[in-house]
mmCIF file with all atom_site columns, C-alpha atoms in Angstrom:
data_model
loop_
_atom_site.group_PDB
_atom_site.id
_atom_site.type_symbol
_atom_site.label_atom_id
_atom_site.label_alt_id
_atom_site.label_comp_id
_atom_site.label_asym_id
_atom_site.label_entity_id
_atom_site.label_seq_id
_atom_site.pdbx_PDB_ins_code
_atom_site.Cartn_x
_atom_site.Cartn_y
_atom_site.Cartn_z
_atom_site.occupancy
_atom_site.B_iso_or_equiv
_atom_site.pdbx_formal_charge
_atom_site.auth_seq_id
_atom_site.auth_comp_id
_atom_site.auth_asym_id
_atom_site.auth_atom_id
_atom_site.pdbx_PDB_model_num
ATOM 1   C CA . UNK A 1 1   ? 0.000  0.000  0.000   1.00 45.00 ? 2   UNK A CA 1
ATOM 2   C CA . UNK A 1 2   ? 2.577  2.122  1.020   1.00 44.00 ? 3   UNK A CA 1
ATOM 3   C CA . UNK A 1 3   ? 4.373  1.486  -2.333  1.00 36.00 ? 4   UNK A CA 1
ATOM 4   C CA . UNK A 1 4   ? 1.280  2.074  -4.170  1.00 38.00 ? 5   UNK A CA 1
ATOM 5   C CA . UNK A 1 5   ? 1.445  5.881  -2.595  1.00 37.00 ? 6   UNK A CA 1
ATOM 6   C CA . UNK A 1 6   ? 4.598  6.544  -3.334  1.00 37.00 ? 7   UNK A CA 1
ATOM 7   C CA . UNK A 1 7   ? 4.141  5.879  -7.025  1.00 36.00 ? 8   UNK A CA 1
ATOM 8   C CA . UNK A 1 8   ? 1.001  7.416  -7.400  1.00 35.00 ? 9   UNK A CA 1
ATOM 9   C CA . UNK A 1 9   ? 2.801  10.498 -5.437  1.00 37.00 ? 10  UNK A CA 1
ATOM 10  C CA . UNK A 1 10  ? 5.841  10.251 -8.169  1.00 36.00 ? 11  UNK A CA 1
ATOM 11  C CA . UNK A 1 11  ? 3.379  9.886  -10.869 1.00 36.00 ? 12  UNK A CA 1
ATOM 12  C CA . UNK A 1 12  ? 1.810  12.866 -9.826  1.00 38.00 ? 13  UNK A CA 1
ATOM 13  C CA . UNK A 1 13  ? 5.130  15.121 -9.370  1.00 39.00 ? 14  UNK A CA 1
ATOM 14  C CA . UNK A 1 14  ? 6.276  14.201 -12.854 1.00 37.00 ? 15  UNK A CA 1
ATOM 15  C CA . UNK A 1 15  ? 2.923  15.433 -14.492 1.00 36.00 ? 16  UNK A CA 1
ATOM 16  C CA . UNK A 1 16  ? 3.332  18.805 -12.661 1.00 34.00 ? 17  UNK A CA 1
ATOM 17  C CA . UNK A 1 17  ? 6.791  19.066 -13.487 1.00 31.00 ? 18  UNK A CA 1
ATOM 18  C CA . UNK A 1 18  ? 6.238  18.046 -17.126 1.00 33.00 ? 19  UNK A CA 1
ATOM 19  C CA . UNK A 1 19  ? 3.232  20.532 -17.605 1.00 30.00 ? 20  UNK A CA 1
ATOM 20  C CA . UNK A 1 20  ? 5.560  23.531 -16.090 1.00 31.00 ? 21  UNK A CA 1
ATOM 21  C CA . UNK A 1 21  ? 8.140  22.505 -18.138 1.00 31.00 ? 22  UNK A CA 1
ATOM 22  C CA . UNK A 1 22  ? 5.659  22.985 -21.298 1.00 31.00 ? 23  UNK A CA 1
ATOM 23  C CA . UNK A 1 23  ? 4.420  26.298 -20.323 1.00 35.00 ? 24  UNK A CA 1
ATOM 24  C CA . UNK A 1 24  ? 8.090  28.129 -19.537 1.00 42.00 ? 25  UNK A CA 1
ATOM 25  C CA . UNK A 1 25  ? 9.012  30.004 -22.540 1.00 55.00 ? 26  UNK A CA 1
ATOM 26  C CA . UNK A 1 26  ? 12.322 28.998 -23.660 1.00 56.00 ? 27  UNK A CA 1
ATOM 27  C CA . UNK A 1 27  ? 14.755 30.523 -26.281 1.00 58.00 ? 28  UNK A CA 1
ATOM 28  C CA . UNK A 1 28  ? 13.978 27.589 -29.006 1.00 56.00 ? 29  UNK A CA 1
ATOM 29  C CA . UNK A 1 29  ? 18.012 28.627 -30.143 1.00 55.00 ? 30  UNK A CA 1
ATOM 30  C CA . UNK A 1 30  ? 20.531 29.904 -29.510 1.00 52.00 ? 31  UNK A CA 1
ATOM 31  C CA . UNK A 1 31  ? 22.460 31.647 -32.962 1.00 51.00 ? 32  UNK A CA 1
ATOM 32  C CA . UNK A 1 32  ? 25.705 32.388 -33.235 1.00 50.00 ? 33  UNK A CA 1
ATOM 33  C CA . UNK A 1 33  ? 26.141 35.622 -34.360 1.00 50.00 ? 34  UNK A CA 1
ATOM 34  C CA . UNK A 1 34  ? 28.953 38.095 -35.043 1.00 48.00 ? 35  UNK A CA 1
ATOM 35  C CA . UNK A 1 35  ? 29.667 39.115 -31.227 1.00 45.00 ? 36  UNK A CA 1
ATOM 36  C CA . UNK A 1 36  ? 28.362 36.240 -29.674 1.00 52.00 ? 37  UNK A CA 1
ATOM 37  C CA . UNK A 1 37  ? 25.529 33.853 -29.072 1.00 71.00 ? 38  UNK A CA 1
ATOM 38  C CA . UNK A 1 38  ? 22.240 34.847 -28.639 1.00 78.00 ? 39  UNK A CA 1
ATOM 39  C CA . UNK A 1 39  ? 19.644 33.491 -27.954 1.00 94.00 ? 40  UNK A CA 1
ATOM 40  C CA . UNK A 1 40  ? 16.006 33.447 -30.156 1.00 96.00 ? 41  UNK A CA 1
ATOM 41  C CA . UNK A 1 41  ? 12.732 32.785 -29.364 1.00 97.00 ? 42  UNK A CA 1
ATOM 42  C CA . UNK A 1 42  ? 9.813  31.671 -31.638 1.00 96.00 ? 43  UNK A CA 1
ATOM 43  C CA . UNK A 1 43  ? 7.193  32.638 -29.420 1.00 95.00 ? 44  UNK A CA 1
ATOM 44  C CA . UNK A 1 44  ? 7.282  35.616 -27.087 1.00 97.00 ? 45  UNK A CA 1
ATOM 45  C CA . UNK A 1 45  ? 4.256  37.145 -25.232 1.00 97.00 ? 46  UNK A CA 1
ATOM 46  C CA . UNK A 1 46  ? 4.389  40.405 -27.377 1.00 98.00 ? 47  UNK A CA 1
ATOM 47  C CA . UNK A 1 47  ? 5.756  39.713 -30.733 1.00 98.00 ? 48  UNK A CA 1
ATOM 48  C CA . UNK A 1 48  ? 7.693  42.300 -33.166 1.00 98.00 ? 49  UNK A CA 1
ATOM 49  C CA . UNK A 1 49  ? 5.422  44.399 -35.235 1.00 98.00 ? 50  UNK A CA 1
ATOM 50  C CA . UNK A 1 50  ? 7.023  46.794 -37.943 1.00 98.00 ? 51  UNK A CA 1
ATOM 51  C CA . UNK A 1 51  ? 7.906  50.417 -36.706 1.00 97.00 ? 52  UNK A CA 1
ATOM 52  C CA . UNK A 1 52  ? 6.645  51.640 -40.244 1.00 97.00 ? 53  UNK A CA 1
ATOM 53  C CA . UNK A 1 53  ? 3.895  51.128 -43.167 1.00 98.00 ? 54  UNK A CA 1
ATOM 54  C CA . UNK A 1 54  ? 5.207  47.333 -44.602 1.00 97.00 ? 55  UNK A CA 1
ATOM 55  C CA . UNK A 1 55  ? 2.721  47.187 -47.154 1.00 96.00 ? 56  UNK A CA 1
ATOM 56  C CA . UNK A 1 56  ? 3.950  50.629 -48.430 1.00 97.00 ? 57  UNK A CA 1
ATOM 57  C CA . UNK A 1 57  ? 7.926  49.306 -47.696 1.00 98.00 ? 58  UNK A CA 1
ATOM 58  C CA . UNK A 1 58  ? 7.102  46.570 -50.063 1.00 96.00 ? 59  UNK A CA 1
ATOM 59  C CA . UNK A 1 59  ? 5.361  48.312 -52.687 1.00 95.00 ? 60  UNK A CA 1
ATOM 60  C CA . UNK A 1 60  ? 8.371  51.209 -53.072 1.00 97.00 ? 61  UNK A CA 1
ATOM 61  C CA . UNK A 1 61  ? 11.181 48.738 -52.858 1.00 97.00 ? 62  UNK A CA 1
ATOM 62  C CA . UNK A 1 62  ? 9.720  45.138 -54.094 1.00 96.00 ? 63  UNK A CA 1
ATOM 63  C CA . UNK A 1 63  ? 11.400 44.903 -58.055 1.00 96.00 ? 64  UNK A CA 1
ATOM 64  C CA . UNK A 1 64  ? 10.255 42.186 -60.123 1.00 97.00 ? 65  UNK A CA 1
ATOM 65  C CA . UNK A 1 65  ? 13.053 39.920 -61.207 1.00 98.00 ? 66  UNK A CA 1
ATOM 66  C CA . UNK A 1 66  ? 13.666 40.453 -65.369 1.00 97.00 ? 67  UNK A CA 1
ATOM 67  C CA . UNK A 1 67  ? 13.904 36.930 -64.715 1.00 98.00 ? 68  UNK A CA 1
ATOM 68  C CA . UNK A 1 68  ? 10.615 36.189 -63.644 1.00 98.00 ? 69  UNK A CA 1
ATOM 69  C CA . UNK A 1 69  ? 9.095  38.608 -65.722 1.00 97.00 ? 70  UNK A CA 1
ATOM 70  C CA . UNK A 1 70  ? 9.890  36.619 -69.013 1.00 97.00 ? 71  UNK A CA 1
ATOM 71  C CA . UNK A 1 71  ? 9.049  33.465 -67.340 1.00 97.00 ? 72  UNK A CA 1
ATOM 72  C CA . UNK A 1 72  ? 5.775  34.758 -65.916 1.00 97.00 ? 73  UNK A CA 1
ATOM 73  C CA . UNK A 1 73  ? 6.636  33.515 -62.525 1.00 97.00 ? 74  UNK A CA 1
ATOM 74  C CA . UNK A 1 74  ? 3.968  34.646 -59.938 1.00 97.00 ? 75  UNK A CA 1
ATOM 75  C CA . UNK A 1 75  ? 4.212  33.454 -55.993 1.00 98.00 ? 76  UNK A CA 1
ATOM 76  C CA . UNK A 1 76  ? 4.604  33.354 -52.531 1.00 98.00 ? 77  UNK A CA 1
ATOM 77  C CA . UNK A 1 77  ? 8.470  33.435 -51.240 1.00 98.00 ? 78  UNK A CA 1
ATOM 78  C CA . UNK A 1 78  ? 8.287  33.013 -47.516 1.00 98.00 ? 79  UNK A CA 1
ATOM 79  C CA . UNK A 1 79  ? 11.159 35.007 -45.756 1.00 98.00 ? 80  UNK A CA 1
ATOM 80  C CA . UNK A 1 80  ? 12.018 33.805 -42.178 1.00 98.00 ? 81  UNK A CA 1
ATOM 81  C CA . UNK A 1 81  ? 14.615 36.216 -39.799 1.00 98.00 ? 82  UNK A CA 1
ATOM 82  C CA . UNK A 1 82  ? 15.669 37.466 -36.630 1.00 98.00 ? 83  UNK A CA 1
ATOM 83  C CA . UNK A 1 83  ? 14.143 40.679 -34.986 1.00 98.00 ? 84  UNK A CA 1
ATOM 84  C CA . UNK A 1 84  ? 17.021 41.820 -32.976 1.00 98.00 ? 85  UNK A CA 1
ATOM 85  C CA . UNK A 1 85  ? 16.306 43.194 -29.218 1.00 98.00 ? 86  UNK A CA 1
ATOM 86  C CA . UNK A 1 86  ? 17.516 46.631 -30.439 1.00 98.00 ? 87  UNK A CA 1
ATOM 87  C CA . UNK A 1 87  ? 15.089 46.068 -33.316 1.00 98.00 ? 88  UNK A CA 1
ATOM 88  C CA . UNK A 1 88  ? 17.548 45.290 -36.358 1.00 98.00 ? 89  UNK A CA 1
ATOM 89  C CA . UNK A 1 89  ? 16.696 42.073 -38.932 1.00 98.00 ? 90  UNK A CA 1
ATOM 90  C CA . UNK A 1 90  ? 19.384 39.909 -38.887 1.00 97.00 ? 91  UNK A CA 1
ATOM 91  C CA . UNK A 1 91  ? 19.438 36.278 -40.037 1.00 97.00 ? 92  UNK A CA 1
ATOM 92  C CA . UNK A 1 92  ? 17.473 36.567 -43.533 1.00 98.00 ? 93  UNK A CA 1
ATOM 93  C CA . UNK A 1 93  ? 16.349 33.333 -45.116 1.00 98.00 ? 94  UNK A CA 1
ATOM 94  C CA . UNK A 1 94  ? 14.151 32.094 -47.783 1.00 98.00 ? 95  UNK A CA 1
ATOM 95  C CA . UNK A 1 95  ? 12.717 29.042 -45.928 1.00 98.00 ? 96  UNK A CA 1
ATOM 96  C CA . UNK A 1 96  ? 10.078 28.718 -49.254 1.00 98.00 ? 97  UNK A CA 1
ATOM 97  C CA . UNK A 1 97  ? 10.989 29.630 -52.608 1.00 98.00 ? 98  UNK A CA 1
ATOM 98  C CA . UNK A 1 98  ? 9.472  30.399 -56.331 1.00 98.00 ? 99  UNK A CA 1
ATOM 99  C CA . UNK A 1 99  ? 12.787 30.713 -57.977 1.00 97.00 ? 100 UNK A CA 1
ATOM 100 C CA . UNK A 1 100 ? 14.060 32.661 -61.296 1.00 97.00 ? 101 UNK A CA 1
ATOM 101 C CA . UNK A 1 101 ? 15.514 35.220 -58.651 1.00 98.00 ? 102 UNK A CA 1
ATOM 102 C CA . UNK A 1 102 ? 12.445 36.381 -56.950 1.00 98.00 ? 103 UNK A CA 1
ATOM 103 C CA . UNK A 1 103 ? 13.955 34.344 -53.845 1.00 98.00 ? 104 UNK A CA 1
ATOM 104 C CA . UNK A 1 104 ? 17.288 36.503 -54.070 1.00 98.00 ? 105 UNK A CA 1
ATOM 105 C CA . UNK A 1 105 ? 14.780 39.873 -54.440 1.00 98.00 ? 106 UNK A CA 1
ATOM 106 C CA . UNK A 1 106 ? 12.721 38.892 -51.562 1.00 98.00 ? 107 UNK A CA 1
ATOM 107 C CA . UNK A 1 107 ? 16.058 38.414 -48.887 1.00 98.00 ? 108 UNK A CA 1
ATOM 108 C CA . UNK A 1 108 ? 17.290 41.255 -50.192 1.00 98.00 ? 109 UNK A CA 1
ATOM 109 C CA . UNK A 1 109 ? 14.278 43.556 -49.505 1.00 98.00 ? 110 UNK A CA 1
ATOM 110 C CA . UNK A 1 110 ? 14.114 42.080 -46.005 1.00 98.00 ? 111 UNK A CA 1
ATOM 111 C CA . UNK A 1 111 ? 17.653 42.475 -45.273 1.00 98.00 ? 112 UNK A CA 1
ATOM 112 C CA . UNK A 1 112 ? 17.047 46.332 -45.694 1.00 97.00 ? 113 UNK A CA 1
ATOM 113 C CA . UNK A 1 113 ? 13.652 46.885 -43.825 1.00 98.00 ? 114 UNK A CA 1
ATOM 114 C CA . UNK A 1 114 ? 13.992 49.402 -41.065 1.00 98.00 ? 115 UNK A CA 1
ATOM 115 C CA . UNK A 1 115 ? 14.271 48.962 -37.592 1.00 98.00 ? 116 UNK A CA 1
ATOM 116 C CA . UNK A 1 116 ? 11.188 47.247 -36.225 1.00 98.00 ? 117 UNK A CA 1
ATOM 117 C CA . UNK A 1 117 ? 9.714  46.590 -32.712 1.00 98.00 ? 118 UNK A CA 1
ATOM 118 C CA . UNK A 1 118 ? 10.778 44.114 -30.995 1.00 98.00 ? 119 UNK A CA 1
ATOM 119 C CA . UNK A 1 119 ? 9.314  41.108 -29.359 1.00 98.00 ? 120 UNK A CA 1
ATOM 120 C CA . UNK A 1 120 ? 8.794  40.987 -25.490 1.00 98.00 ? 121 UNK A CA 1
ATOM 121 C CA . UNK A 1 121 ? 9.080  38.496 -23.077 1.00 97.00 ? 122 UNK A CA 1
ATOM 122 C CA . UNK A 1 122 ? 8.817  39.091 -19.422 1.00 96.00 ? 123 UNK A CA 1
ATOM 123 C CA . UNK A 1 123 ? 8.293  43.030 -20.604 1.00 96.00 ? 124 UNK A CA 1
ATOM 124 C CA . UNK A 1 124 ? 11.947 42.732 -21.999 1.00 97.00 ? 125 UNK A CA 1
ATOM 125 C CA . UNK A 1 125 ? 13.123 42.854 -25.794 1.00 98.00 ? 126 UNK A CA 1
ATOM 126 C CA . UNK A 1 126 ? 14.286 39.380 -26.931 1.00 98.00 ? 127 UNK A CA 1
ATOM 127 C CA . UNK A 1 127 ? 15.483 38.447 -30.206 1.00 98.00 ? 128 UNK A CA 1
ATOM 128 C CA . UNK A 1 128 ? 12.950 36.846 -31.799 1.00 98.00 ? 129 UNK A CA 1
ATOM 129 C CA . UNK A 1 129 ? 12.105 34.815 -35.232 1.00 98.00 ? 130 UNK A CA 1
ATOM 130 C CA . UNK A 1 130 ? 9.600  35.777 -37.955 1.00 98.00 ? 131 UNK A CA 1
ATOM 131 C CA . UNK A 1 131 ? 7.695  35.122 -40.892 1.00 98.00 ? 132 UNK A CA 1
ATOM 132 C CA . UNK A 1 132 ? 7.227  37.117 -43.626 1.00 98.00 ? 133 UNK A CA 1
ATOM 133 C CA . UNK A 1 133 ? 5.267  35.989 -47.050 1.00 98.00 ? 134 UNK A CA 1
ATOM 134 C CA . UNK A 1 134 ? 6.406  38.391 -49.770 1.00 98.00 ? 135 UNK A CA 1
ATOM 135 C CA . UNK A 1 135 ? 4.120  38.023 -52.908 1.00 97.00 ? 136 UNK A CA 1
ATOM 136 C CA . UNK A 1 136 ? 4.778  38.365 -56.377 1.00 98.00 ? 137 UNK A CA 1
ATOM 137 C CA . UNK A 1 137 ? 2.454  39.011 -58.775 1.00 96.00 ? 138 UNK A CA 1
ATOM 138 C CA . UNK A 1 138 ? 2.346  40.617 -62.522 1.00 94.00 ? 139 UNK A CA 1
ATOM 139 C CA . UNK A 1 139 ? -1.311 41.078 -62.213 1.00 83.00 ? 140 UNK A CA 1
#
């Protein structure tokens, strides 16, 4: 009986544990970066939001590839990066493609967005990832 208790008690302890273990927000990596490692979250309890108009950003500064122009290529290239703590992009990668260099035009763009607001955690800035779907379209 006594056994029976003590399992049922260690049972118990692990569930708790493993349930507050689920809930702590956790940097999901840590990047190496040009001064040192950082660490990067994927989800934060405030997320970064653009300090300016990104529709607008895009429209001024998105080029259609000649490229993809002649080969009618239309799409979705899906842009994941870093928003720094101090609000930078950093990290730029095309983590979904279309190709004939709309790819290349889409990390580039990204690369040169303005500073943006950064994600929170615990009310303090944290680097954190996100995803950005920049569209092309001839239409």
């Amino acid at each position: 009986m006594i056994l029976r208790q003590i399992f049922l008690a260690t049972a118990i302890m692990a569930a708790v544990t493993a349930s507050a273990q689920s809930t702590t927000n956790r940097p999901d990596v840590t990047v190496k970066g040009t001064n040192a490692t950082r660490p990067v979250y994927s989800n934060v309890e405030q997320m970064p939001t653009p300090a300016f108009d990104i529709k607008k950003y895009l429209a001024d500064n998105l080029h259609y590839p000649a490229e993809a122009k002649q080969k009618n290529v239309e799409g979705k290239v899906i842009v994941r990066f870093v928003v720094n703590a101090d609000g930078t992009v950093a990290d730029c990668e095309a983590i979904k493609g279309i190709g004939s260099g709309c790819d290349e035009e889409a990390l580039s763009i990204v690369k040169g967005m303005p500073r943006w607001n950064p994600g929170k955690q615990n009310g303090k800035a944290v680097n954190t990832y996100y995803t950005l779907p920049v569209i092309f379209s001839l239409a």
